[in-house]
Short mmCIF file of N, CA and C in Angstrom, two decimals:
data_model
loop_
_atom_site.label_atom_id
_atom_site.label_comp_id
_atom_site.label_asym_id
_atom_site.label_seq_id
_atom_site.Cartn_x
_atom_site.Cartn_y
_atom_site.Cartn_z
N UNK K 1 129.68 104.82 75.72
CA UNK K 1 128.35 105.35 75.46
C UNK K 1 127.60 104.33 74.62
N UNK K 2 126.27 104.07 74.52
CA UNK K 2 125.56 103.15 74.34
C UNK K 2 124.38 103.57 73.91
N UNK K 3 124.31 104.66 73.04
CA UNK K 3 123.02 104.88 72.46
C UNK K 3 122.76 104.38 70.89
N UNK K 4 121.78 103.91 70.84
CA UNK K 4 121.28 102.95 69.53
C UNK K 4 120.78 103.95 68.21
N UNK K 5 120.11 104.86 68.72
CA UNK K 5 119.31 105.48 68.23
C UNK K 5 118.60 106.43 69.06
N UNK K 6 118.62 107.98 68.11
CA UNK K 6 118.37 109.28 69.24
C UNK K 6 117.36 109.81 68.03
N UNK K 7 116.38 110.64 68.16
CA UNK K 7 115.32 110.98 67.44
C UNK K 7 114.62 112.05 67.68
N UNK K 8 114.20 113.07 67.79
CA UNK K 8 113.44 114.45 68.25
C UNK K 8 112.58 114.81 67.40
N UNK K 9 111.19 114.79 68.18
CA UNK K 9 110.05 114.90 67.87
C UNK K 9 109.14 115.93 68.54
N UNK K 10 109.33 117.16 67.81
CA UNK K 10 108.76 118.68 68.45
C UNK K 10 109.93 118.76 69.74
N UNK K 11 108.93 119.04 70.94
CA UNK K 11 109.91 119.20 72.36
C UNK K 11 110.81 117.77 72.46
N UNK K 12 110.10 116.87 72.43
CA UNK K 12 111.18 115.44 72.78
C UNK K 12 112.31 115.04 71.95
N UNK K 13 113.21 114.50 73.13
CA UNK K 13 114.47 113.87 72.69
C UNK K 13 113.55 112.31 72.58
N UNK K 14 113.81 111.49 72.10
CA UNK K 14 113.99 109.73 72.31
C UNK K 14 115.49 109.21 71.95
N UNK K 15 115.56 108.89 73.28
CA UNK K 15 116.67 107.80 73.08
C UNK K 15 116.73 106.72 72.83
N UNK K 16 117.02 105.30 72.46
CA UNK K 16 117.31 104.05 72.61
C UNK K 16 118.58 103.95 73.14
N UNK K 17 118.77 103.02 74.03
CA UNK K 17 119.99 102.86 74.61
C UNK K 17 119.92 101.55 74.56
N UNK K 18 121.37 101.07 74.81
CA UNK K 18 121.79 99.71 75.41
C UNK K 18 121.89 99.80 76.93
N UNK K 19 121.71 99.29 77.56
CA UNK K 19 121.81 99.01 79.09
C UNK K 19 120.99 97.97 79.76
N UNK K 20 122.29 98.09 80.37
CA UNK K 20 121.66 96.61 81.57
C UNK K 20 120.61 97.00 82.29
N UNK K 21 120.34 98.55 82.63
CA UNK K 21 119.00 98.74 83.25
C UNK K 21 117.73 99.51 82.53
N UNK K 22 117.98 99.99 81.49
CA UNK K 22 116.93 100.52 80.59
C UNK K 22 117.11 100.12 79.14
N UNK K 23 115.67 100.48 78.70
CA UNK K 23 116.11 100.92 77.16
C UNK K 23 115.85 101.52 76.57
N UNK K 24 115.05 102.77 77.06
CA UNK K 24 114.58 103.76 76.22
C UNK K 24 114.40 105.20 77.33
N UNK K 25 114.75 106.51 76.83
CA UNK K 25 114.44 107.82 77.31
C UNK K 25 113.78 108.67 76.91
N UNK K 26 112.96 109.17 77.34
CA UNK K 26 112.25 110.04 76.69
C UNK K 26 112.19 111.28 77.74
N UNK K 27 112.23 112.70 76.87
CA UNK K 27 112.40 113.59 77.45
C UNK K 27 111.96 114.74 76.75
N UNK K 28 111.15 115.42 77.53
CA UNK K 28 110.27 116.55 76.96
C UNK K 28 111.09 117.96 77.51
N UNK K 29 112.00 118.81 76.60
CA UNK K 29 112.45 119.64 76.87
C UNK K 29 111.72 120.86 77.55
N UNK K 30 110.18 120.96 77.30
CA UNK K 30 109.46 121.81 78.29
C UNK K 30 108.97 122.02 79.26
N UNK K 31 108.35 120.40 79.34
CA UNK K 31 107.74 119.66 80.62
C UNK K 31 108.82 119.57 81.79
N UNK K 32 110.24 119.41 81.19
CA UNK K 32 111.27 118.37 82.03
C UNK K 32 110.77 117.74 82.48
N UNK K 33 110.33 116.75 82.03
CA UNK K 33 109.91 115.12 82.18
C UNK K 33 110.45 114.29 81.67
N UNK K 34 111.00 113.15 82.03
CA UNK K 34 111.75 112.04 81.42
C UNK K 34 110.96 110.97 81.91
N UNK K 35 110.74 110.02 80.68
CA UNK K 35 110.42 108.76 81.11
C UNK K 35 111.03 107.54 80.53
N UNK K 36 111.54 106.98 81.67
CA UNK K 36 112.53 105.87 81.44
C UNK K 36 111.49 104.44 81.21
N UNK K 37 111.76 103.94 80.41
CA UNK K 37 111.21 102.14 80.16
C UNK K 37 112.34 101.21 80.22
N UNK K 38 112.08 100.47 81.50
CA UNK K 38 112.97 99.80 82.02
C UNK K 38 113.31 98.94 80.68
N UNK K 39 114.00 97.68 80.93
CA UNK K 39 114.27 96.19 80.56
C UNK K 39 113.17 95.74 80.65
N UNK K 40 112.33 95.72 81.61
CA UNK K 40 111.16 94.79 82.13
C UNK K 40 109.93 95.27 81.18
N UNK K 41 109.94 96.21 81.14
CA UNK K 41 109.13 97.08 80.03
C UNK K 41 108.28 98.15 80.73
N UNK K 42 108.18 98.25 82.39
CA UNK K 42 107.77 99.18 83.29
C UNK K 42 108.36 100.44 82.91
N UNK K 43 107.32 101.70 82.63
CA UNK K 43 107.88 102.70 82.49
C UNK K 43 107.52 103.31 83.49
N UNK K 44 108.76 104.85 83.91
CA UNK K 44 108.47 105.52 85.33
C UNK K 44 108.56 106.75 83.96
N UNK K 45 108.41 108.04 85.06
CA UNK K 45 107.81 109.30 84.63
C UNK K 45 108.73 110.10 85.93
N UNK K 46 109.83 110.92 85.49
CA UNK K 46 110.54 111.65 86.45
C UNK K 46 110.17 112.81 86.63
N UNK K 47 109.91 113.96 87.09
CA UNK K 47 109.64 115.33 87.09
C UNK K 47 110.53 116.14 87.36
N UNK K 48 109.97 117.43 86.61
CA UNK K 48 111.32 118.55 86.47
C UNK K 48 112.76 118.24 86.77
N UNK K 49 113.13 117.02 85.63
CA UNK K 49 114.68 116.94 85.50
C UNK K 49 115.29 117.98 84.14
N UNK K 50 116.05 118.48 85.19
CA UNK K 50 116.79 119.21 84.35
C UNK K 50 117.54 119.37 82.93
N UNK K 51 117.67 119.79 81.69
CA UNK K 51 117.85 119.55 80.96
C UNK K 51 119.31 119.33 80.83
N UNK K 52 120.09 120.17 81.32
CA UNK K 52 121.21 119.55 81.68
C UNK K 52 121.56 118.52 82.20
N UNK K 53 121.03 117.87 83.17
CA UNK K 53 120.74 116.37 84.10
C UNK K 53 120.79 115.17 82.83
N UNK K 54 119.95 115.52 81.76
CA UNK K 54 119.18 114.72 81.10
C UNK K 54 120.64 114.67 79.95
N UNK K 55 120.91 115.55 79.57
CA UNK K 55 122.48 116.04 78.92
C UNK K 55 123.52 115.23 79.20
N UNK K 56 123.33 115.49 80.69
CA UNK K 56 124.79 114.16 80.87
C UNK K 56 124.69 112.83 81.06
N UNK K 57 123.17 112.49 81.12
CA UNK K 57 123.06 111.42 81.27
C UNK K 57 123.25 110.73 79.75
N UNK K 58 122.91 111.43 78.27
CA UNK K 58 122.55 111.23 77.11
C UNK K 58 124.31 110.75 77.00
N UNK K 59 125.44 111.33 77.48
CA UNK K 59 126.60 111.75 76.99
C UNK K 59 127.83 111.22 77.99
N UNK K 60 126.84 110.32 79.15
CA UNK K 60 127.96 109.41 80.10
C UNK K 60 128.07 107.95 79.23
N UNK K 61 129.52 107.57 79.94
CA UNK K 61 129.89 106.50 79.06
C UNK K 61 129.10 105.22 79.73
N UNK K 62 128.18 105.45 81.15
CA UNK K 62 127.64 104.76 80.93
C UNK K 62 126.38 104.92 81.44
N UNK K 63 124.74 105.48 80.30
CA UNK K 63 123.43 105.87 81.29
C UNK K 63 122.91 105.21 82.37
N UNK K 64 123.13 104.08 82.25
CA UNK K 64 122.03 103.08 83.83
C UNK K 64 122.80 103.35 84.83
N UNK K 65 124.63 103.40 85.19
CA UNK K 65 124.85 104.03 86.14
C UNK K 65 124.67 105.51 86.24
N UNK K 66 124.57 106.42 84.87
CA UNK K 66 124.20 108.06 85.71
C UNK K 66 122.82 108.01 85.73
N UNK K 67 122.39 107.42 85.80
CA UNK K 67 120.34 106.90 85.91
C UNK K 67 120.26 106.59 87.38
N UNK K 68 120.59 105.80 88.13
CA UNK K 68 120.81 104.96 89.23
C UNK K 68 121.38 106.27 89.88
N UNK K 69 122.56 106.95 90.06
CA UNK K 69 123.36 107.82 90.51
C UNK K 69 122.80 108.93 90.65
N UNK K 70 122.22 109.59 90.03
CA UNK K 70 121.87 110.85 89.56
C UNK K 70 120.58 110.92 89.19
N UNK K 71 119.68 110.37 88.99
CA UNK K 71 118.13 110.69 88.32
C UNK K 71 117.30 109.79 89.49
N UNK K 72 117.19 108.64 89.73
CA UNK K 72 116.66 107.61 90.08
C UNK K 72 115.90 108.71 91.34
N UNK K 73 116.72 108.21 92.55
CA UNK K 73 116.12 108.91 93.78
C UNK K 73 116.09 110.46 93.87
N UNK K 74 116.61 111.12 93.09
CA UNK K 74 116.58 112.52 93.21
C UNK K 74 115.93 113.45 92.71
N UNK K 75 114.54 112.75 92.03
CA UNK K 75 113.68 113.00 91.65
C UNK K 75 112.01 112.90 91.89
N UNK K 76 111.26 113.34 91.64
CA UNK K 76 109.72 112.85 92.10
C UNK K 76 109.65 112.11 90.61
N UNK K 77 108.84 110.57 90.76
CA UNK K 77 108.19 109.55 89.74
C UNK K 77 107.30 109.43 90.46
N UNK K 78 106.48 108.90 89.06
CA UNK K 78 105.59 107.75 89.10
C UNK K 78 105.19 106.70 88.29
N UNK K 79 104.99 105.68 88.41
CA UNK K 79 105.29 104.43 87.37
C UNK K 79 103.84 105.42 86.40
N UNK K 80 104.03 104.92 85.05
CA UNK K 80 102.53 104.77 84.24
C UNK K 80 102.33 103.36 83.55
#
Protein backbone atom coordinates (compact mmCIF):
# COMPACT_ATOMS: atom_id res chain seq x y z
CA UNK A 1 0.00 0.00 0.00
CA UNK A 2 1.29 3.36 -0.97
CA UNK A 3 -0.56 6.09 0.49
CA UNK A 4 1.42 9.30 1.51
CA UNK A 5 -1.10 11.12 3.02
CA UNK A 6 -5.10 10.74 3.50
CA UNK A 7 -7.12 13.89 4.71
CA UNK A 8 -11.10 14.48 4.90
CA UNK A 9 -12.59 17.52 4.26
CA UNK A 10 -16.56 17.65 4.98
CA UNK A 11 -17.83 14.78 2.34
CA UNK A 12 -14.20 14.20 0.78
CA UNK A 13 -11.60 11.69 1.29
CA UNK A 14 -8.02 13.07 -0.35
CA UNK A 15 -5.60 10.77 -0.92
CA UNK A 16 -1.92 11.14 -1.93
CA UNK A 17 -0.53 8.14 -3.21
CA UNK A 18 2.63 6.82 -4.64
CA UNK A 19 2.11 5.26 -8.00
CA UNK A 20 3.39 4.74 -11.16
CA UNK A 21 0.04 5.88 -12.54
CA UNK A 22 -1.43 8.54 -10.26
CA UNK A 23 -1.01 10.73 -7.50
CA UNK A 24 -3.77 11.95 -5.99
CA UNK A 25 -7.73 10.78 -5.19
CA UNK A 26 -10.27 12.54 -4.46
CA UNK A 27 -13.59 11.38 -3.51
CA UNK A 28 -16.80 12.89 -2.53
CA UNK A 29 -18.71 10.44 -0.38
CA UNK A 30 -22.13 11.98 -1.64
CA UNK A 31 -21.58 12.83 -5.10
CA UNK A 32 -19.63 9.37 -5.64
CA UNK A 33 -17.30 11.11 -7.64
CA UNK A 34 -13.69 10.45 -7.71
CA UNK A 35 -11.18 12.38 -9.33
CA UNK A 36 -7.98 10.94 -10.14
CA UNK A 37 -4.77 13.40 -11.14
CA UNK A 38 -2.67 11.47 -13.10
CA UNK A 39 1.43 11.70 -13.01
CA UNK A 40 1.07 13.96 -15.97
CA UNK A 41 -1.02 16.24 -13.92
CA UNK A 42 -4.38 15.54 -16.20
CA UNK A 43 -7.19 15.13 -13.96
CA UNK A 44 -10.34 12.78 -14.92
CA UNK A 45 -13.68 12.95 -12.91
CA UNK A 46 -15.34 9.29 -12.49
CA UNK A 47 -19.10 9.08 -11.73
CA UNK A 48 -21.14 7.27 -9.25
CA UNK A 49 -18.23 5.10 -8.00
CA UNK A 50 -19.11 3.35 -5.34
CA UNK A 51 -17.97 3.90 -2.00
CA UNK A 52 -17.00 0.65 -1.46
CA UNK A 53 -15.12 0.58 -5.02
CA UNK A 54 -13.29 3.61 -3.76
CA UNK A 55 -12.59 1.47 -0.25
CA UNK A 56 -10.72 -1.06 -1.91
CA UNK A 57 -9.05 0.80 -4.02
CA UNK A 58 -7.77 3.17 -0.80
CA UNK A 59 -6.74 -0.40 0.89
CA UNK A 60 -5.16 -2.55 -2.25
CA UNK A 61 -1.59 -3.20 -1.98
CA UNK A 62 -1.44 -1.75 -5.07
CA UNK A 63 -4.04 1.53 -6.32
CA UNK A 64 -2.87 2.14 -10.12
CA UNK A 65 -3.42 -1.54 -10.68
CA UNK A 66 -7.06 -1.56 -8.79
CA UNK A 67 -7.49 1.93 -10.77
CA UNK A 68 -6.65 0.39 -14.22
CA UNK A 69 -8.66 -2.97 -13.19
CA UNK A 70 -11.56 -1.82 -11.60
CA UNK A 71 -12.37 2.03 -11.90
CA UNK A 72 -10.73 3.11 -15.20
CA UNK A 73 -13.22 1.64 -17.91
CA UNK A 74 -16.05 0.80 -15.71
CA UNK A 75 -17.03 3.94 -15.18
CA UNK A 76 -18.45 7.21 -16.96
CA UNK A 77 -15.36 10.25 -16.95
CA UNK A 78 -14.51 13.15 -18.07
CA UNK A 79 -11.15 14.84 -18.17
CA UNK A 80 -11.46 18.60 -16.35
Amino acid sequence: MAILREEIIGTKIICEVKSSNFKRAEYDTVTKHLIIEFNTGIRYEYLDVPHQVFTQMRTSESQGKFFSSKIAKAYKFKKL
